[in-house]
Coordinates of C-alpha atoms (C1' of nucleotides) in Angstrom, one line a residue:
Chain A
X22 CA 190.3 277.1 138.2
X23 CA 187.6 279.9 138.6
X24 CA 188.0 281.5 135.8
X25 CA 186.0 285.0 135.4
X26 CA 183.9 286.6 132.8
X27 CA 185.1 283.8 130.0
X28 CA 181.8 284.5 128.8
X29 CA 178.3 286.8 129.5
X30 CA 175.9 284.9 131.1
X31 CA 174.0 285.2 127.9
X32 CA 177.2 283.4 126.1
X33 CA 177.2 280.8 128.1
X34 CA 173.6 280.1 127.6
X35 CA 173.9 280.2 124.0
X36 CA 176.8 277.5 124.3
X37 CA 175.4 275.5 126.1
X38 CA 171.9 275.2 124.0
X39 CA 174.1 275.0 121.2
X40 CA 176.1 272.1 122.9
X41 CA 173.0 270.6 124.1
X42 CA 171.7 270.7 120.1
X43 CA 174.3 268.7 119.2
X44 CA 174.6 265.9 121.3
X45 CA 171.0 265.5 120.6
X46 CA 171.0 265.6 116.8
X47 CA 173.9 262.9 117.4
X48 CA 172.4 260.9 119.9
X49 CA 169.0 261.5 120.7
X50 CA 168.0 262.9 123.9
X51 CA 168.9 259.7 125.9
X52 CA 172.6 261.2 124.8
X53 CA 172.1 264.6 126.5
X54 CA 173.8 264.6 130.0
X55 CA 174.5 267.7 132.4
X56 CA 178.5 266.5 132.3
X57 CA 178.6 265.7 128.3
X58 CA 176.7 269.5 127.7
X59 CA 180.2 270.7 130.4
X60 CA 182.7 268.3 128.6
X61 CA 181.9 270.1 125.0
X62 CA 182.3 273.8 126.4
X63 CA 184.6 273.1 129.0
X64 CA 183.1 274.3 132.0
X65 CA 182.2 271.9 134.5
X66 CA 178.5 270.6 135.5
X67 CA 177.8 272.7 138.4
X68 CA 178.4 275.7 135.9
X69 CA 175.1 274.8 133.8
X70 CA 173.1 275.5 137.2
X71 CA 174.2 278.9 137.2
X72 CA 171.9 279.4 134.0
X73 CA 169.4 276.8 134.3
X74 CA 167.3 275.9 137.2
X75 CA 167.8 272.1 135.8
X76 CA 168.0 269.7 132.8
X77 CA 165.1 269.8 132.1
X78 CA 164.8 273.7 131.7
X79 CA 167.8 273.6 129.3
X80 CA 165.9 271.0 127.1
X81 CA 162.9 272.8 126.9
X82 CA 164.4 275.8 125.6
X83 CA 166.7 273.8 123.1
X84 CA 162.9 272.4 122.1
X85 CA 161.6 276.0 122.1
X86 CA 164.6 276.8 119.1
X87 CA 163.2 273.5 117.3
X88 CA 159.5 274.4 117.1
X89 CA 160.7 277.7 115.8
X90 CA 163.0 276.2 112.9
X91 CA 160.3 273.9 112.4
X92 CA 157.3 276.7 111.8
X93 CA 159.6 278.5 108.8
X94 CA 159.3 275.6 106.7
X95 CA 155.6 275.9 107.4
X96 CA 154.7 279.2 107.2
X97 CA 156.7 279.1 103.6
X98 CA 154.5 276.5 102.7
X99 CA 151.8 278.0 103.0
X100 CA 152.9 281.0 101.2
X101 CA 153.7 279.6 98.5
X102 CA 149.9 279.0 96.7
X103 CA 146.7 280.5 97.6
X104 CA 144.6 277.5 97.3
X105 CA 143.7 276.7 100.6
X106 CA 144.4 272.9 100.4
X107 CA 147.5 273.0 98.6
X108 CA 148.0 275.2 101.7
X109 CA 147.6 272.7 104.3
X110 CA 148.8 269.8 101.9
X111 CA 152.1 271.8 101.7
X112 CA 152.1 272.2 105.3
X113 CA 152.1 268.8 106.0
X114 CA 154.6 267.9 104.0
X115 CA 156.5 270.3 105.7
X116 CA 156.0 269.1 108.8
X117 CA 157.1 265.7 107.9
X118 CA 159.4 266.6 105.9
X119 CA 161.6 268.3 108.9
X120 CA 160.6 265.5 110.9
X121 CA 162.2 263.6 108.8
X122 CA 165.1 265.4 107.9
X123 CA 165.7 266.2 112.2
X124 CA 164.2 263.1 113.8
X125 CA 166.4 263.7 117.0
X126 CA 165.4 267.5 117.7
X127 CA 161.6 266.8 116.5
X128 CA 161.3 264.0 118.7
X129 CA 163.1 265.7 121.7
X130 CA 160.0 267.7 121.4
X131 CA 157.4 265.3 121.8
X132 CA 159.4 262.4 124.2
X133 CA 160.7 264.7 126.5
X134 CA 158.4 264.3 129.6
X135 CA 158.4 266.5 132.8
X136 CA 157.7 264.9 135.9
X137 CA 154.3 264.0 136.9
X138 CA 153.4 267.3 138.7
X139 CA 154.7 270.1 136.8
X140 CA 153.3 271.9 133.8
X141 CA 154.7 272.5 130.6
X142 CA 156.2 276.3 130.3
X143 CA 154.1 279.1 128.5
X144 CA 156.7 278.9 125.8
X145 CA 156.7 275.2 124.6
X146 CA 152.5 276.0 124.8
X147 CA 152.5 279.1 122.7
X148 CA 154.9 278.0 119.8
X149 CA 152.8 274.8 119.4
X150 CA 149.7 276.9 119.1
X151 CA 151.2 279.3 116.8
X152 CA 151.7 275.6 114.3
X153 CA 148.3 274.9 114.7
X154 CA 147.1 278.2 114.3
X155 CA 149.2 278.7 110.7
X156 CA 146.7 275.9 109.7
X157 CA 143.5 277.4 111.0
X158 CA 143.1 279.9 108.4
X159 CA 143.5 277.9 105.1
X160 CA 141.2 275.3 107.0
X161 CA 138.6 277.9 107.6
X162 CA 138.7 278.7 104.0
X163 CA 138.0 274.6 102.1
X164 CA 135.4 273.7 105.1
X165 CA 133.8 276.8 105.8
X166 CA 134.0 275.9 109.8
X167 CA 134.0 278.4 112.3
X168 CA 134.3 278.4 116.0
X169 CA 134.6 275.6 117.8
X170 CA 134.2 273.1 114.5
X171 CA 137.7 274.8 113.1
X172 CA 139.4 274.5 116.2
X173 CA 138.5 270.9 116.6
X174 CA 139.3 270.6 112.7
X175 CA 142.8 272.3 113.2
X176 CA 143.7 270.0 116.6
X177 CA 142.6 266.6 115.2
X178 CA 144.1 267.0 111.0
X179 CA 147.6 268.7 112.7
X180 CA 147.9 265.5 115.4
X181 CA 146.9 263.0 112.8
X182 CA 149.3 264.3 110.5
X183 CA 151.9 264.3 113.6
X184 CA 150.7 260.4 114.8
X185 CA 151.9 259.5 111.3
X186 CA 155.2 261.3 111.6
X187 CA 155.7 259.6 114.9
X188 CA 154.7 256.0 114.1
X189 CA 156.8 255.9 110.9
X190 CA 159.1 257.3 112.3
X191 CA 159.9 255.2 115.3
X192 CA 159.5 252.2 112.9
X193 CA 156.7 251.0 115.4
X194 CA 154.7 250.9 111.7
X195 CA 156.8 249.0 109.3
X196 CA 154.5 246.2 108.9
X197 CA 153.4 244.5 105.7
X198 CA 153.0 246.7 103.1
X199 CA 154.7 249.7 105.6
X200 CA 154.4 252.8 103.7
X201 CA 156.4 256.6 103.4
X202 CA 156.0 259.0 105.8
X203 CA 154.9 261.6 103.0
X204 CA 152.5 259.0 101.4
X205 CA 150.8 258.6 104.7
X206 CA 150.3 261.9 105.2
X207 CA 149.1 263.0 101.8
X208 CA 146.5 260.2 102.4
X209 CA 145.2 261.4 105.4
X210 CA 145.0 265.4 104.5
X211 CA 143.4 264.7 101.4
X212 CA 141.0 262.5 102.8
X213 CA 140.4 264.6 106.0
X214 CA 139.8 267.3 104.1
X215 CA 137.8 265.5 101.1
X216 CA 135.2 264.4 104.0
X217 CA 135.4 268.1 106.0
X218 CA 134.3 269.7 102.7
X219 CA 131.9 266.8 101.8
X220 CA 130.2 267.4 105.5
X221 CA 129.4 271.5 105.1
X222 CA 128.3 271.3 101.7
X223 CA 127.5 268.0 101.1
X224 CA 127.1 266.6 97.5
X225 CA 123.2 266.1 97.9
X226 CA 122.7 269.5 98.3
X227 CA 124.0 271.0 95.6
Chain B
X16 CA 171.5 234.4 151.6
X17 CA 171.5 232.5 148.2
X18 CA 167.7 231.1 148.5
X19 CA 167.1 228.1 146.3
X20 CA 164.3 227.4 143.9
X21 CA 161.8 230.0 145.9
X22 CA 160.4 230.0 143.1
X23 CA 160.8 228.7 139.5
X24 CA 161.9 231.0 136.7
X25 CA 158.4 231.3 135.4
X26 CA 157.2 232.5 138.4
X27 CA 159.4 235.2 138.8
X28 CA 159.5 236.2 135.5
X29 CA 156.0 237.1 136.2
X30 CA 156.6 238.7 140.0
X31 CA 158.9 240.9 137.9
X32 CA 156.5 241.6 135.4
X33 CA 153.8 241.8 137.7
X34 CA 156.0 244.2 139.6
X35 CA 157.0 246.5 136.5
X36 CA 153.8 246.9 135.4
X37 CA 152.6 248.3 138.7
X38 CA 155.8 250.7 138.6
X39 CA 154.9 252.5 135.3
X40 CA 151.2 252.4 136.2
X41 CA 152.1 254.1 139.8
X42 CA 154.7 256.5 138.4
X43 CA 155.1 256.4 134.4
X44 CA 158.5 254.8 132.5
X45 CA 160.7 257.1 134.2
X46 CA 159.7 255.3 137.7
X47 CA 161.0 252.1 136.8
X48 CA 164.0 250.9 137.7
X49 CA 165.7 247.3 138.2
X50 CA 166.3 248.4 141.8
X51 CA 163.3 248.9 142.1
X52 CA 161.5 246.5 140.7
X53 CA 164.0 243.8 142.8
X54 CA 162.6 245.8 146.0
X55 CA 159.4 245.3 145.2
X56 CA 159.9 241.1 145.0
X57 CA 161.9 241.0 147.6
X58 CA 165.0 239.6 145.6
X59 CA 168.2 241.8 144.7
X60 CA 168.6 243.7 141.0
X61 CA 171.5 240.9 139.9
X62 CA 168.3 238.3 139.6
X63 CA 166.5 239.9 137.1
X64 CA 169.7 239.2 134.7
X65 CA 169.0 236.2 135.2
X66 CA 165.8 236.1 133.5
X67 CA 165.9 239.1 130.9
X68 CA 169.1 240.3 129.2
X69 CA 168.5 243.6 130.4
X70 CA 165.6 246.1 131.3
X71 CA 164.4 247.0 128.3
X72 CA 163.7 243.6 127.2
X73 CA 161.9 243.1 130.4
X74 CA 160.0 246.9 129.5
X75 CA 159.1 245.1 126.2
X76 CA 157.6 242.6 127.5
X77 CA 155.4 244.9 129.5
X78 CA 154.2 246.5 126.8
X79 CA 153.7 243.3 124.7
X80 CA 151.2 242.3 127.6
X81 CA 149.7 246.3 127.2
X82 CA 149.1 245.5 123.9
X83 CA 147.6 242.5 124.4
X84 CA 144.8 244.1 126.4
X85 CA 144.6 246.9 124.3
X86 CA 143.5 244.5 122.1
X87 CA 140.1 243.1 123.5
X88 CA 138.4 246.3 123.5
X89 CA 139.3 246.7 120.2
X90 CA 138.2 243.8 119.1
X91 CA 135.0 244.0 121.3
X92 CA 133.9 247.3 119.4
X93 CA 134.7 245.6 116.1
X94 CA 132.3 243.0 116.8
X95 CA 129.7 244.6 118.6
X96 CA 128.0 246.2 115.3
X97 CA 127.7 245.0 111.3
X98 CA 127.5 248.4 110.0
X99 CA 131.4 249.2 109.3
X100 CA 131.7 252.9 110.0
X101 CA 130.3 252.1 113.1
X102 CA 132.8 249.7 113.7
X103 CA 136.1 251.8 112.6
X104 CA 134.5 254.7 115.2
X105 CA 133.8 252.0 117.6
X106 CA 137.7 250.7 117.3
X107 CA 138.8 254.2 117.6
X108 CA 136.9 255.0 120.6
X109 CA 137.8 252.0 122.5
X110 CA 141.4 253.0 121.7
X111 CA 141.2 256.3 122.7
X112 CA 139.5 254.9 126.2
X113 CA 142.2 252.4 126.9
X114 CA 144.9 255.3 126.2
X115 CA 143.2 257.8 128.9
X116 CA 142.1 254.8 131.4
X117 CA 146.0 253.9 131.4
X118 CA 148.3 256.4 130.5
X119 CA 151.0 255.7 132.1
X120 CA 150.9 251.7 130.4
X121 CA 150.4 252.9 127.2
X122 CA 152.4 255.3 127.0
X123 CA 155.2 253.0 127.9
X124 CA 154.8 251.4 124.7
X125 CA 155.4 254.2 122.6
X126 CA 158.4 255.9 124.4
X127 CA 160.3 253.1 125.3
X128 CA 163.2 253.7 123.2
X129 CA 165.5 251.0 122.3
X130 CA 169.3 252.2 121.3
X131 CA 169.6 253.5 118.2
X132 CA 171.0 250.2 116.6
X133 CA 168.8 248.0 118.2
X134 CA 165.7 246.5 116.4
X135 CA 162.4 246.3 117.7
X136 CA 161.5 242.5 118.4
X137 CA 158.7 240.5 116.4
X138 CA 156.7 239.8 119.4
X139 CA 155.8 244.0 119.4
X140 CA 155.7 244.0 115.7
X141 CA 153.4 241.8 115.2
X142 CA 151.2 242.9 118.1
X143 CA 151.0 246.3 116.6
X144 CA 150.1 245.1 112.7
X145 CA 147.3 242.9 114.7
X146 CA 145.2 246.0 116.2
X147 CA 146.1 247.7 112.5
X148 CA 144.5 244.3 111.0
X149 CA 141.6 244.6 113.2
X150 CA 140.3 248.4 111.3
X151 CA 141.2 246.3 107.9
X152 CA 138.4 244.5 106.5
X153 CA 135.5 246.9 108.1
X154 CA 137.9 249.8 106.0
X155 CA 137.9 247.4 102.9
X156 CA 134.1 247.5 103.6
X157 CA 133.3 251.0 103.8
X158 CA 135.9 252.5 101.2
X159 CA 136.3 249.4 98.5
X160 CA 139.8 250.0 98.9
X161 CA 142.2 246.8 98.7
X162 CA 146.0 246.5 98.5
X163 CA 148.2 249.3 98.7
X164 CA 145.4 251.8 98.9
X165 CA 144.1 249.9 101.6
X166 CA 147.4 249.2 103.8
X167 CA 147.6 253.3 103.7
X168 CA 144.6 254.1 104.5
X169 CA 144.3 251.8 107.4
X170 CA 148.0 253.1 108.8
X171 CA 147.1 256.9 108.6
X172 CA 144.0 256.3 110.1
X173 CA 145.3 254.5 113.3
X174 CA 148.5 256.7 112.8
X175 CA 146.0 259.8 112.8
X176 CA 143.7 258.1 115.9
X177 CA 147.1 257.8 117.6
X178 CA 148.0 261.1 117.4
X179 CA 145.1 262.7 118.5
X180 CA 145.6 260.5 121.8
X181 CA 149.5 261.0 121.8
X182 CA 148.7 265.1 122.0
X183 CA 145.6 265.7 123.9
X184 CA 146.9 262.9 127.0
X185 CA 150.9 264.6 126.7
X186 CA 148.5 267.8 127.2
X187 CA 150.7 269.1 124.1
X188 CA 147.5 270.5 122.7
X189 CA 145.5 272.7 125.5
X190 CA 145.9 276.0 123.5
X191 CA 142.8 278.3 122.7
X192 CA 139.5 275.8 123.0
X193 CA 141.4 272.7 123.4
X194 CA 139.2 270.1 122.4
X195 CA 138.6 266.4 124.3
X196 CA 140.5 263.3 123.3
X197 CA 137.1 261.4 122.2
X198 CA 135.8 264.4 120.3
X199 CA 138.7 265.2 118.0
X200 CA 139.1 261.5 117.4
X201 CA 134.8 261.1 116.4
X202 CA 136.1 264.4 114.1
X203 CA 139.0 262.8 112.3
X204 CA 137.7 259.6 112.1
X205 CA 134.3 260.6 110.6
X206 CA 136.1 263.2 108.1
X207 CA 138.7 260.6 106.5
X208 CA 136.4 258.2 106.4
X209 CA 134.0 260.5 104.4
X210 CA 136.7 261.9 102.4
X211 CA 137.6 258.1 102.0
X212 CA 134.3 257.0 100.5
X213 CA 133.7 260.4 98.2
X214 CA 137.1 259.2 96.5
X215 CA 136.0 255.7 96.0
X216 CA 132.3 256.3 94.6
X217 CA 132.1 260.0 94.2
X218 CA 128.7 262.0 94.4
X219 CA 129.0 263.1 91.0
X220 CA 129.5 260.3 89.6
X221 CA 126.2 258.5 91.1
Chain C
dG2 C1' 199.8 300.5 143.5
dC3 C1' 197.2 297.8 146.6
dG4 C1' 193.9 295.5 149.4
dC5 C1' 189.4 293.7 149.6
dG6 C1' 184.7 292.4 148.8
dA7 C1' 182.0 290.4 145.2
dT8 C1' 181.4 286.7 142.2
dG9 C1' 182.2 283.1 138.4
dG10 C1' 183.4 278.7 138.5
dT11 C1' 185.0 274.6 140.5
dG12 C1' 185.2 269.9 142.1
dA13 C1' 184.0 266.9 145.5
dA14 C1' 180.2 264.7 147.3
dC15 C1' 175.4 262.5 147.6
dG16 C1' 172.2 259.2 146.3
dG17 C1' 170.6 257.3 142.4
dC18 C1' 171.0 254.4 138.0
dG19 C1' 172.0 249.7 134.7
dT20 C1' 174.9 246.0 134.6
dT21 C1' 178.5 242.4 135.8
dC22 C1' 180.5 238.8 138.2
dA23 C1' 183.1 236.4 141.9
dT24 C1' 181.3 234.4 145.8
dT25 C1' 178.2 231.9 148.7
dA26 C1' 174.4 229.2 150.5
dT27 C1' 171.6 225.8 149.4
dC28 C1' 169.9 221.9 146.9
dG29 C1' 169.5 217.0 144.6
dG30 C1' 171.9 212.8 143.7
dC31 C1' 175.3 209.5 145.0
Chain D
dG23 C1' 177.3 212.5 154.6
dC24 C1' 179.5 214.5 151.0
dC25 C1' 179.9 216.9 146.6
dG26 C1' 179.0 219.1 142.3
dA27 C1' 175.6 222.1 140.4
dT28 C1' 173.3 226.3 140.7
dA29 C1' 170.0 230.2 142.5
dA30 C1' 170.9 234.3 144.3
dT31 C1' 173.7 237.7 146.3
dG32 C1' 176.0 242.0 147.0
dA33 C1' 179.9 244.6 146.0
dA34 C1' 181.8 247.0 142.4
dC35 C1' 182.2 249.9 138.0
dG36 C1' 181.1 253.9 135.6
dC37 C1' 177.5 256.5 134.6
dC38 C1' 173.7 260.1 136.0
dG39 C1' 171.4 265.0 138.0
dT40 C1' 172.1 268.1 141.5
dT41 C1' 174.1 270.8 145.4
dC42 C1' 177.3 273.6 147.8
dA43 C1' 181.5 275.0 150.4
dC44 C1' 185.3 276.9 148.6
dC45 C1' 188.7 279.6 146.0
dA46 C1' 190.8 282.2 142.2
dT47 C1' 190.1 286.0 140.0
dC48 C1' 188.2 290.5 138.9
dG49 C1' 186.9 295.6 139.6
dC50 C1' 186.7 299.2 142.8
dG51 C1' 188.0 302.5 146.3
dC52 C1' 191.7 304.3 148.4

DNA sequence: GCGCGATGGTGAACGGCGTTCATTATCGGC
DNA sequence: GCCGATAATGAACGCCGTTCACCATCGCGC
């Protein structure tokens, strides 16, 4: 026992993440336990305190590798055409569409809840911002919003699009006539956006 | 020891009930606990087994009574006004109320997670396509949409309503000029339903 | 070549959890 | 007044997150 300098600190963190990934992606974050994370990298549990203050640390920054896999899909998305609502279409679908493919990581991000009285780390905050900031752009381009109006725009199309993901997701939405994730959300974004446009220059006016 | 008949199985399938609900109001999902709840009553965990097959039936339970409330508001709003837009924002409102007067109950009903091979039960089911049956007809209304069209738009709407209260109440959402729950829902709610409308009887087609 | 201080890692322990079940105290009926 | 039925117990099992005294191992100074 007591082995010494298996691995860097920095190693070891990378293991475990890695570890902790997995047993997620298999099981969901109920499956994510201090001594499973030890079992696959064979150290013991008291090791993973050595590098995290707790848990809950380690599963934020296992969330903090998610929302970055997640934005590539995005940011490609909205690459790929310059017509601002083919843009945020695109986006959507991309959001959903890893969602989809990685329920387990993408819902450790959402479901996994702190206790009561501590905030959320400047690091989960500022990769969610930079999602909803790939969308601002396009956004301000079809509506012509600025200001507060975009920001609002930006916060209330990307969580509808992600209340859709969620609710189809978790099957809490499989009702009659229960349709697709990506139908759902095409819906709403075309809609949304149909009725943003409508509202700054409105048919009457033209 | 070993009281007899203190009280009938109805009762204390309420007292436990009773007693759960006051535990995730007090302290959210994660302060619940069958010893806990059998402290409260004054009777040992091994007695709740006795009435639910395990805790998370009892949890669902909970939330079908959540739901349940979350349902006269609803309905309230519906019927307060003819005008149909009026009554979609009304609905959305009042769900967006309920969500931030009780957090900690309704969020119980949306990350309660069963095992991964367990099926939700009818009794939530059926709950949940009831509020999504309330927004129906007054969408039918506004929109002329039926069938299909009609299903989707009335689950990305409540989907998208959802979200919005999901993110701004997780506090998942307080980047640059975070916006307030009621505000970004009036904003998504108004916009698809605009954009909902145009697509049925466009401008340019009047 | 050797001892020693520093330290990576251990593993036992604490108090919690959900769940099960043999056991017991109490009841209604005979 | 007994006896079978049963409501409820509480001890037990195997988990959990987290802590910490301890020790095996390393690199350094001699």
């Amino acid at each position: 026992m007591a082995r010494r300098s298996e691995h860097t600190r920095e190693q070891l963190r990378d293991l475990m993440l890695e570890a902790a990934e997995q047993l997620i992606v298999d099981k969901g974050l109920a499956g994510l336990s201090a001594r499973a994370i030890a079992r696959q990298i064979g150290y013991t549990p008291g090791t993973i305190y050595l590098v995290f203050a707790n848990l809950d640390e380690l599963i934020l920054h296992v969330n903090a590798r998610t929302l970055d896999r997640l934005r590539v899909p995005m940011q490609a998305a909205v690459a790929a055409t310059d017509d601002p609502e083919q843009q945020l279409l695109g986006a959507a679908r991309a959001y959903a569409d890893f969602a989809r493919s990685h329920p387990n990581l993408w819902r450790a991000c959402f479901e996994h809840r702190l206790p009561e009285d501590v905030a959320g780390p400047d690091f989960i905050d500022a990769r969610i911002a930079q999602l909803v900031e790939l969308i601002m752009a396009p956004l301000a381009r079809v509506s012509g919003a600025e200001g507060a109006a975009l920001d609002a725009a930006a916060q209330s199309l990307w969580s509808g699009v992600h209340g859709v993901c969620i609710l189809t997701l978790t099957g809490k939405l499989h009702m009659v006539g229960g349709q697709a994730t990506e139908h759902l959300t095409d819906d709403l974004v075309t809609h949304y956006l149909a009725g943003l446009v409508m509202r700054a220059a409105p048919a009457d006016a033209r």
